[in-house]
Coordinates of C-alpha atoms in Angstrom, one line a residue:
M81 CA -15.9 24.7 2.5
D82 CA -12.3 24.1 1.5
K83 CA -11.1 21.0 -0.3
L84 CA -9.3 19.6 2.8
R85 CA -12.4 19.8 4.9
I86 CA -14.4 18.0 2.2
A87 CA -11.6 15.3 1.9
R88 CA -11.7 14.8 5.7
F89 CA -15.5 14.4 5.5
F90 CA -15.1 11.6 2.9
I91 CA -12.5 9.9 5.0
R92 CA -14.8 10.0 8.0
I93 CA -17.8 8.6 6.2
G94 CA -15.6 6.0 4.6
H95 CA -15.5 4.2 7.9
R96 CA -19.3 3.6 7.4
L97 CA -19.6 3.4 3.6
G98 CA -16.4 1.6 2.8
P99 CA -13.0 2.4 1.3
W100 CA -14.4 3.7 -2.0
A101 CA -15.6 6.8 -0.2
Q102 CA -12.1 7.3 1.4
N103 CA -10.6 7.3 -2.0
L104 CA -12.7 10.1 -3.4
P105 CA -10.4 12.9 -2.2
A106 CA -7.9 11.7 -4.8
A107 CA -10.2 13.0 -7.4
F108 CA -10.0 16.6 -6.4
L109 CA -6.9 17.1 -4.3
S110 CA -3.5 17.9 -5.7
A111 CA -0.7 15.4 -5.0
D112 CA 0.8 17.7 -2.3
E113 CA -2.6 18.2 -0.7
L114 CA -3.2 14.5 -0.7
A115 CA 0.2 13.8 0.8
A116 CA -0.3 16.3 3.6
L117 CA -3.8 14.9 4.3
T118 CA -2.4 11.3 4.3
Q119 CA 0.4 12.2 6.7
R120 CA -2.0 13.8 9.2
Y121 CA -4.4 10.9 8.9
F122 CA -1.7 8.3 9.7
E123 CA -0.4 10.2 12.7
R124 CA -3.6 9.6 14.6
P125 CA -3.3 6.9 17.3
H126 CA -6.7 5.3 16.6
V127 CA -5.9 5.0 12.9
V128 CA -2.6 3.3 13.6
A129 CA -4.4 1.0 16.1
A130 CA -6.9 0.0 13.4
W131 CA -4.2 -0.8 10.9
I132 CA -2.3 -2.8 13.5
Q133 CA -5.4 -4.8 14.2
N134 CA -5.8 -5.5 10.5
T135 CA -2.5 -7.5 10.5
S136 CA -4.4 -10.4 12.0
V137 CA -6.5 -10.7 8.9
K138 CA -5.1 -13.4 6.5
L139 CA -4.5 -12.8 2.8
A140 CA -7.6 -12.2 0.8
P141 CA -8.9 -15.0 -1.5
A142 CA -7.8 -13.1 -4.6
E143 CA -4.3 -12.6 -3.1
R144 CA -4.0 -16.3 -2.3
L145 CA -5.2 -17.2 -5.8
F146 CA -2.6 -14.8 -7.3
L147 CA 0.2 -16.4 -5.3
K148 CA -0.9 -19.9 -6.2
K149 CA -0.9 -19.0 -9.9
Y150 CA 2.2 -16.7 -10.1
A151 CA 4.4 -17.1 -7.1
L152 CA 5.8 -20.6 -7.9
G153 CA 9.6 -20.2 -7.8
R154 CA 9.4 -16.5 -7.1
S155 CA 10.9 -15.1 -4.0
R156 CA 11.6 -11.3 -4.3
V157 CA 8.5 -9.3 -3.3
L158 CA 7.9 -5.6 -3.0
V159 CA 4.8 -4.4 -1.0
L160 CA 3.9 -0.8 -1.7
G161 CA 1.8 1.0 0.9
A162 CA 2.4 -1.8 3.4
G163 CA 0.5 -0.3 6.3
A164 CA 1.1 -2.4 9.3
G165 CA 2.2 -5.3 7.2
R166 CA -0.7 -7.6 6.6
E167 CA 0.6 -8.7 3.2
A168 CA 4.3 -8.3 4.0
L169 CA 4.2 -10.5 7.1
A170 CA 2.1 -13.2 5.3
L171 CA 4.5 -13.3 2.4
A172 CA 7.6 -13.4 4.6
R173 CA 6.0 -16.3 6.5
R174 CA 5.9 -18.1 3.2
G175 CA 9.6 -17.8 2.9
M176 CA 9.7 -14.9 0.4
R177 CA 12.2 -12.0 0.6
V178 CA 10.1 -9.0 1.2
A179 CA 10.7 -5.3 0.9
A180 CA 7.9 -3.1 2.2
V181 CA 7.3 0.7 1.6
E182 CA 5.2 2.6 4.1
Y183 CA 4.6 6.3 4.4
S184 CA 3.6 6.3 8.1
P185 CA 6.6 6.2 10.5
C186 CA 4.4 4.7 13.2
L187 CA 3.2 1.9 11.0
A188 CA 6.7 1.3 9.5
A189 CA 8.2 1.0 13.0
W190 CA 5.4 -1.4 14.1
L191 CA 6.0 -3.6 11.1
R192 CA 9.7 -3.7 11.7
D193 CA 9.1 -4.7 15.4
K194 CA 6.4 -7.3 14.5
A195 CA 8.7 -8.9 11.8
S196 CA 11.6 -9.0 14.2
G197 CA 9.5 -10.5 17.0
Q198 CA 8.4 -13.2 14.6
G199 CA 11.9 -13.9 13.3
L200 CA 11.0 -12.6 9.9
R201 CA 13.3 -10.5 7.7
I202 CA 11.5 -7.6 6.0
D203 CA 13.3 -4.6 4.6
V204 CA 10.9 -1.8 5.7
R205 CA 11.4 1.6 4.1
E206 CA 9.6 4.8 5.1
S207 CA 8.6 6.5 1.9
D208 CA 5.7 7.6 -0.2
Y209 CA 5.2 4.7 -2.6
L210 CA 4.8 7.1 -5.5
S211 CA 8.3 8.4 -5.1
V212 CA 10.3 5.2 -4.5
E213 CA 13.7 5.8 -5.9
W214 CA 15.9 3.2 -4.2
V215 CA 14.6 0.2 -6.1
Q216 CA 16.8 -1.3 -8.7
K217 CA 15.7 -2.3 -12.2
D218 CA 14.4 -5.9 -12.4
A219 CA 14.7 -6.2 -8.6
F220 CA 11.4 -8.0 -7.8
D221 CA 9.5 -11.0 -9.0
L222 CA 6.2 -9.8 -7.5
I223 CA 4.8 -6.4 -6.5
F224 CA 1.8 -6.0 -4.2
L225 CA -0.1 -2.7 -4.2
G226 CA -3.2 -3.2 -2.0
L227 CA -6.0 -0.7 -1.9
N228 CA -3.7 2.2 -2.5
Y229 CA -4.0 2.4 -6.2
G230 CA -7.3 4.3 -6.1
S231 CA -5.6 7.0 -4.1
I232 CA -3.2 8.0 -6.8
P233 CA -4.5 11.5 -7.7
S234 CA -4.9 11.5 -11.4
R235 CA -4.9 9.3 -14.5
P236 CA -1.5 10.7 -15.7
A237 CA -0.1 10.0 -12.3
R238 CA -1.4 6.4 -12.3
V239 CA 0.1 5.8 -15.8
A240 CA 3.4 7.2 -14.7
F241 CA 3.3 5.1 -11.5
L242 CA 2.6 1.9 -13.5
K243 CA 5.4 2.6 -15.9
K244 CA 7.8 3.2 -13.1
T245 CA 6.6 0.1 -11.2
R246 CA 7.1 -2.0 -14.3
A247 CA 10.8 -1.1 -14.3
F248 CA 11.1 -2.7 -10.8
L249 CA 9.9 -6.1 -12.0
A250 CA 12.0 -8.9 -13.3
P251 CA 11.2 -9.7 -17.0
D252 CA 8.5 -12.2 -16.2
G253 CA 7.4 -10.4 -13.0
R254 CA 3.8 -9.8 -11.9
V255 CA 1.9 -7.0 -10.1
F256 CA -1.0 -7.6 -7.8
L257 CA -3.1 -4.5 -7.9
S258 CA -6.4 -4.1 -6.1
F259 CA -8.6 -1.0 -5.7
F260 CA -12.2 0.2 -5.2
C261 CA -14.0 1.9 -8.0

């Protein structure tokens, strides 16, 4: 059985077992294989529909606590791996200036339309959040990286990603990082 078939298996059972199972392919796929698998996954209409449905979910308790503690007086937020925009929409509703990065063209387009329909301004960019190059140094007060951190394919890649992300933050900026282990 090839690696991509095994990865698809973990993604399928992840719907029953939870996101930790869906993140297992990151342990054995190369970055290119993982990107190809991710792209195919997010082209499926039922996957896009599930992410869109997820936007009705409010911020998680940990996210609300993070904002209560660290968002005072901060307004520039970057959401990496935005999906259909659960975090991005909620943050924009709080009056923050939000930039969102999403790999899936379908989800990025939906987020743009949803934000526009609600009168919210969100700068949505279609990109792999691991290769974001357009962000300026010290550009953001807060960075949100939801459950995507666990899908970064190796420890060296995660360390490189965190170093790169740190450069995007203002000197006293904060990162909200969540993942399954």
